[in-house]
């Protein structure tokens, strides 16, 4: 058995995630194989954070990034 937990959805809405947090999340996605949806409503990820996440998305690691009401 494995201690690794997997999920296809994480909800991080209204968690005060900023640019650096979004970049860290994007970096973590490089090793994720199961995540398909990330919800980031109501955070402050900025343009640089959105760019980092979009680049991770292009790599095919996850399918859907929801960032409505997120300050860019």
Tab-separated table of N, CA, C and O in Angstrom:
chain	number	residue	atom	x	y	z
A	1	UNK	N	0.840	-1.188	0.000
A	1	UNK	CA	0.000	0.000	0.000
A	1	UNK	C	0.885	1.253	0.000
A	1	UNK	O	2.000	1.238	0.472
A	2	UNK	N	0.316	2.336	-0.489
A	2	UNK	CA	1.069	3.572	-0.615
A	2	UNK	C	0.511	4.635	0.317
A	2	UNK	O	-0.683	4.684	0.573
A	3	UNK	N	1.378	5.487	0.817
A	3	UNK	CA	0.947	6.603	1.659
A	3	UNK	C	0.576	7.818	0.837
A	3	UNK	O	0.180	8.836	1.383
A	4	UNK	N	0.704	7.734	-0.478
A	4	UNK	CA	0.405	8.862	-1.353
A	4	UNK	C	-1.099	8.969	-1.532
A	4	UNK	O	-1.777	8.006	-1.830
A	5	UNK	N	-1.611	10.168	-1.353
A	5	UNK	CA	-3.031	10.438	-1.541
A	5	UNK	C	-3.225	11.112	-2.890
A	5	UNK	O	-2.448	11.977	-3.274
A	6	UNK	N	-4.254	10.712	-3.621
A	6	UNK	CA	-4.502	11.349	-4.907
A	6	UNK	C	-5.925	11.884	-4.959
A	6	UNK	O	-6.816	11.370	-4.307
A	7	UNK	N	-6.103	12.916	-5.756
A	7	UNK	CA	-7.401	13.529	-5.941
A	7	UNK	C	-7.431	14.127	-7.337
A	7	UNK	O	-6.395	14.510	-7.877
A	8	UNK	N	-8.626	14.211	-7.928
A	8	UNK	CA	-8.704	14.852	-9.236
A	8	UNK	C	-9.200	16.282	-9.126
A	8	UNK	O	-9.255	16.994	-10.111
A	9	UNK	N	-9.542	16.747	-7.901
A	9	UNK	CA	-10.057	18.102	-7.679
A	9	UNK	C	-9.525	18.652	-6.370
A	9	UNK	O	-9.541	17.963	-5.352
A	10	UNK	N	-9.042	19.908	-6.396
A	10	UNK	CA	-8.763	20.616	-5.151
A	10	UNK	C	-9.443	21.973	-5.211
A	10	UNK	O	-9.454	22.631	-6.238
A	11	UNK	N	-10.039	22.355	-4.108
A	11	UNK	CA	-10.720	23.646	-3.993
A	11	UNK	C	-9.922	24.518	-3.030
A	11	UNK	O	-9.829	24.222	-1.850
A	12	UNK	N	-9.361	25.582	-3.562
A	12	UNK	CA	-8.544	26.509	-2.781
A	12	UNK	C	-9.135	27.913	-2.817
A	12	UNK	O	-8.420	28.905	-2.735
A	13	UNK	N	-10.441	27.994	-2.941
A	13	UNK	CA	-11.136	29.271	-3.060
A	13	UNK	C	-10.967	30.116	-1.798
A	13	UNK	O	-11.038	29.612	-0.686
A	14	UNK	N	-10.737	31.409	-1.999
A	14	UNK	CA	-10.671	32.399	-0.916
A	14	UNK	C	-9.696	31.979	0.189
A	14	UNK	O	-10.018	31.985	1.360
A	15	UNK	N	-8.483	31.612	-0.201
A	15	UNK	CA	-7.455	31.192	0.747
A	15	UNK	C	-6.277	32.153	0.800
A	15	UNK	O	-5.200	31.784	1.266
A	16	UNK	N	-6.451	33.362	0.317
A	16	UNK	CA	-5.380	34.368	0.332
A	16	UNK	C	-4.114	33.880	-0.368
A	16	UNK	O	-3.004	34.187	0.060
A	17	UNK	N	-4.290	33.125	-1.436
A	17	UNK	CA	-3.141	32.662	-2.215
A	17	UNK	C	-2.677	33.806	-3.103
A	17	UNK	O	-3.458	34.384	-3.844
A	18	UNK	N	-1.411	34.138	-2.996
A	18	UNK	CA	-0.836	35.216	-3.788
A	18	UNK	C	0.002	34.677	-4.935
A	18	UNK	O	-0.041	33.490	-5.269
A	19	UNK	N	0.797	35.550	-5.507
A	19	UNK	CA	1.643	35.193	-6.650
A	19	UNK	C	2.591	34.049	-6.295
A	19	UNK	O	2.690	33.057	-7.026
A	20	UNK	N	3.299	34.175	-5.194
A	20	UNK	CA	4.270	33.142	-4.806
A	20	UNK	C	3.582	31.811	-4.514
A	20	UNK	O	4.119	30.748	-4.831
A	21	UNK	N	2.405	31.853	-3.910
A	21	UNK	CA	1.651	30.623	-3.654
A	21	UNK	C	1.221	29.942	-4.944
A	21	UNK	O	1.283	28.718	-5.069
A	22	UNK	N	0.799	30.744	-5.918
A	22	UNK	CA	0.397	30.197	-7.214
A	22	UNK	C	1.598	29.581	-7.926
A	22	UNK	O	1.485	28.515	-8.538
A	23	UNK	N	2.752	30.233	-7.818
A	23	UNK	CA	3.959	29.687	-8.439
A	23	UNK	C	4.362	28.367	-7.773
A	23	UNK	O	4.780	27.423	-8.444
A	24	UNK	N	4.239	28.300	-6.454
A	24	UNK	CA	4.556	27.064	-5.738
A	24	UNK	C	3.593	25.950	-6.132
A	24	UNK	O	3.996	24.795	-6.308
A	25	UNK	N	2.325	26.291	-6.266
A	25	UNK	CA	1.338	25.310	-6.704
A	25	UNK	C	1.667	24.804	-8.104
A	25	UNK	O	1.626	23.597	-8.370
A	26	UNK	N	2.027	25.702	-8.995
A	26	UNK	CA	2.397	25.314	-10.359
A	26	UNK	C	3.606	24.380	-10.342
A	26	UNK	O	3.645	23.388	-11.083
A	27	UNK	N	4.561	24.664	-9.494
A	27	UNK	CA	5.750	23.807	-9.389
A	27	UNK	C	5.365	22.413	-8.880
A	27	UNK	O	5.848	21.403	-9.386
A	28	UNK	N	4.478	22.365	-7.903
A	28	UNK	CA	4.041	21.077	-7.362
A	28	UNK	C	3.287	20.258	-8.404
A	28	UNK	O	3.337	19.030	-8.398
A	29	UNK	N	2.616	20.938	-9.305
A	29	UNK	CA	1.849	20.238	-10.335
A	29	UNK	C	2.747	19.458	-11.300
A	29	UNK	O	2.284	18.546	-11.972
A	30	UNK	N	4.010	19.790	-11.329
A	30	UNK	CA	4.923	19.097	-12.234
A	30	UNK	C	5.059	17.612	-11.889
A	30	UNK	O	5.413	16.815	-12.740
A	31	UNK	N	4.776	17.253	-10.651
A	31	UNK	CA	4.881	15.851	-10.245
A	31	UNK	C	3.517	15.208	-10.010
A	31	UNK	O	3.440	14.062	-9.610
A	32	UNK	N	2.444	15.943	-10.256
A	32	UNK	CA	1.100	15.418	-10.040
A	32	UNK	C	0.613	14.687	-11.283
A	32	UNK	O	0.734	15.189	-12.392
A	33	UNK	N	0.017	13.516	-11.094
A	33	UNK	CA	-0.482	12.749	-12.230
A	33	UNK	C	-1.995	12.580	-12.230
A	33	UNK	O	-2.546	12.076	-13.195
A	34	UNK	N	-2.681	12.991	-11.171
A	34	UNK	CA	-4.120	12.730	-11.099
A	34	UNK	C	-4.995	13.980	-11.089
A	34	UNK	O	-6.167	13.905	-11.420
A	35	UNK	N	-4.460	15.126	-10.716
A	35	UNK	CA	-5.264	16.338	-10.574
A	35	UNK	C	-5.780	16.826	-11.921
A	35	UNK	O	-5.013	16.961	-12.875
A	36	UNK	N	-7.079	17.074	-12.002
A	36	UNK	CA	-7.695	17.552	-13.233
A	36	UNK	C	-8.312	18.935	-13.083
A	36	UNK	O	-8.464	19.650	-14.057
A	37	UNK	N	-8.678	19.329	-11.858
A	37	UNK	CA	-9.349	20.609	-11.633
A	37	UNK	C	-8.774	21.298	-10.403
A	37	UNK	O	-8.626	20.667	-9.362
A	38	UNK	N	-8.483	22.574	-10.543
A	38	UNK	CA	-8.076	23.408	-9.418
A	38	UNK	C	-9.006	24.609	-9.385
A	38	UNK	O	-9.142	25.313	-10.377
A	39	UNK	N	-9.638	24.843	-8.264
A	39	UNK	CA	-10.476	26.031	-8.089
A	39	UNK	C	-9.700	27.042	-7.253
A	39	UNK	O	-9.259	26.728	-6.158
A	40	UNK	N	-9.557	28.241	-7.782
A	40	UNK	CA	-8.804	29.302	-7.109
A	40	UNK	C	-9.591	30.612	-7.013
A	40	UNK	O	-9.006	31.687	-6.973
A	41	UNK	N	-10.893	30.529	-6.964
A	41	UNK	CA	-11.720	31.737	-6.873
A	41	UNK	C	-11.294	32.587	-5.679
A	41	UNK	O	-10.968	32.087	-4.614
A	42	UNK	N	-11.307	33.898	-5.873
A	42	UNK	CA	-11.138	34.831	-4.762
A	42	UNK	C	-9.744	34.897	-4.181
A	42	UNK	O	-9.585	35.232	-3.012
A	43	UNK	N	-8.729	34.588	-4.953
A	43	UNK	CA	-7.354	34.702	-4.495
A	43	UNK	C	-6.675	35.861	-5.219
A	43	UNK	O	-7.275	36.517	-6.056
A	44	UNK	N	-5.440	36.122	-4.903
A	44	UNK	CA	-4.691	37.254	-5.461
A	44	UNK	C	-3.457	36.743	-6.194
A	44	UNK	O	-2.341	37.131	-5.890
A	45	UNK	N	-3.665	35.870	-7.187
A	45	UNK	CA	-2.534	35.195	-7.822
A	45	UNK	C	-1.762	36.078	-8.798
A	45	UNK	O	-0.633	35.751	-9.145
A	46	UNK	N	-2.342	37.168	-9.246
A	46	UNK	CA	-1.656	38.097	-10.140
A	46	UNK	C	-1.341	37.489	-11.499
A	46	UNK	O	-1.553	36.302	-11.741
A	47	UNK	N	-0.819	38.316	-12.376
A	47	UNK	CA	-0.480	37.865	-13.730
A	47	UNK	C	0.620	36.813	-13.730
A	47	UNK	O	0.559	35.839	-14.480
A	48	UNK	N	1.644	36.999	-12.897
A	48	UNK	CA	2.749	36.054	-12.868
A	48	UNK	C	2.310	34.690	-12.339
A	48	UNK	O	2.750	33.650	-12.837
A	49	UNK	N	1.433	34.680	-11.333
A	49	UNK	CA	0.914	33.417	-10.813
A	49	UNK	C	0.046	32.712	-11.833
A	49	UNK	O	0.131	31.490	-12.019
A	50	UNK	N	-0.792	33.490	-12.532
A	50	UNK	CA	-1.648	32.917	-13.575
A	50	UNK	C	-0.799	32.342	-14.706
A	50	UNK	O	-1.093	31.266	-15.240
A	51	UNK	N	0.275	33.048	-15.047
A	51	UNK	CA	1.160	32.573	-16.113
A	51	UNK	C	1.819	31.246	-15.725
A	51	UNK	O	1.883	30.322	-16.524
A	52	UNK	N	2.293	31.157	-14.490
A	52	UNK	CA	2.924	29.922	-14.023
A	52	UNK	C	1.943	28.759	-14.069
A	52	UNK	O	2.281	27.653	-14.504
A	53	UNK	N	0.715	28.998	-13.641
A	53	UNK	CA	-0.301	27.945	-13.676
A	53	UNK	C	-0.677	27.579	-15.095
A	53	UNK	O	-0.881	26.404	-15.414
A	54	UNK	N	-0.758	28.563	-15.972
A	54	UNK	CA	-1.082	28.287	-17.378
A	54	UNK	C	0.011	27.445	-18.025
A	54	UNK	O	-0.282	26.538	-18.814
A	55	UNK	N	1.261	27.721	-17.685
A	55	UNK	CA	2.366	26.935	-18.227
A	55	UNK	C	2.305	25.496	-17.731
A	55	UNK	O	2.560	24.564	-18.491
A	56	UNK	N	1.948	25.311	-16.472
A	56	UNK	CA	1.788	23.950	-15.943
A	56	UNK	C	0.633	23.253	-16.656
A	56	UNK	O	0.715	22.082	-16.994
A	57	UNK	N	-0.418	24.014	-16.928
A	57	UNK	CA	-1.583	23.451	-17.618
A	57	UNK	C	-1.200	23.001	-19.026
A	57	UNK	O	-1.611	21.937	-19.475
A	58	UNK	N	-0.407	23.797	-19.709
A	58	UNK	CA	0.016	23.438	-21.068
A	58	UNK	C	0.781	22.132	-21.096
A	58	UNK	O	0.790	21.422	-22.084
A	59	UNK	N	1.436	21.809	-20.002
A	59	UNK	CA	2.211	20.577	-19.971
A	59	UNK	C	1.313	19.352	-19.854
A	59	UNK	O	1.789	18.233	-19.895
A	60	UNK	N	0.001	19.569	-19.712
A	60	UNK	CA	-0.944	18.463	-19.690
A	60	UNK	C	-1.125	17.816	-18.335
A	60	UNK	O	-1.736	16.762	-18.218
A	61	UNK	N	-0.616	18.447	-17.271
A	61	UNK	CA	-0.713	17.838	-15.958
A	61	UNK	C	-2.108	17.930	-15.354
A	61	UNK	O	-2.474	17.133	-14.525
A	62	UNK	N	-2.861	18.927	-15.747
A	62	UNK	CA	-4.246	18.986	-15.303
A	62	UNK	C	-5.065	19.646	-16.382
A	62	UNK	O	-4.553	20.232	-17.316
A	63	UNK	N	-6.372	19.532	-16.252
A	63	UNK	CA	-7.251	19.890	-17.348
A	63	UNK	C	-7.926	21.241	-17.178
A	63	UNK	O	-7.980	22.026	-18.101
A	64	UNK	N	-8.411	21.558	-15.999
A	64	UNK	CA	-9.276	22.714	-15.834
A	64	UNK	C	-8.815	23.578	-14.662
A	64	UNK	O	-8.695	23.092	-13.545
A	65	UNK	N	-8.565	24.843	-14.920
A	65	UNK	CA	-8.175	25.794	-13.892
A	65	UNK	C	-9.259	26.847	-13.794
A	65	UNK	O	-9.525	27.569	-14.754
A	66	UNK	N	-9.899	26.938	-12.647
A	66	UNK	CA	-10.983	27.897	-12.462
A	66	UNK	C	-10.504	29.030	-11.569
A	66	UNK	O	-10.139	28.807	-10.410
A	67	UNK	N	-10.473	30.262	-12.125
A	67	UNK	CA	-9.933	31.390	-11.366
A	67	UNK	C	-10.869	32.586	-11.327
A	67	UNK	O	-10.448	33.700	-11.148
A	68	UNK	N	-12.153	32.367	-11.513
A	68	UNK	CA	-13.112	33.472	-11.464
A	68	UNK	C	-12.978	34.271	-10.173
A	68	UNK	O	-12.623	33.740	-9.135
A	69	UNK	N	-13.217	35.572	-10.257
A	69	UNK	CA	-13.125	36.489	-9.120
A	69	UNK	C	-11.730	36.509	-8.492
A	69	UNK	O	-11.573	36.769	-7.313
A	70	UNK	N	-10.745	36.190	-9.266
A	70	UNK	CA	-9.366	36.184	-8.782
A	70	UNK	C	-8.652	37.413	-9.304
A	70	UNK	O	-8.688	37.678	-10.495
A	71	UNK	N	-8.023	38.146	-8.432
A	71	UNK	CA	-7.296	39.355	-8.843
A	71	UNK	C	-6.073	38.951	-9.653
A	71	UNK	O	-5.295	38.120	-9.250
A	72	UNK	N	-5.968	39.591	-10.808
A	72	UNK	CA	-4.860	39.244	-11.696
A	72	UNK	C	-3.942	40.416	-11.802
A	72	UNK	O	-4.070	41.434	-12.102
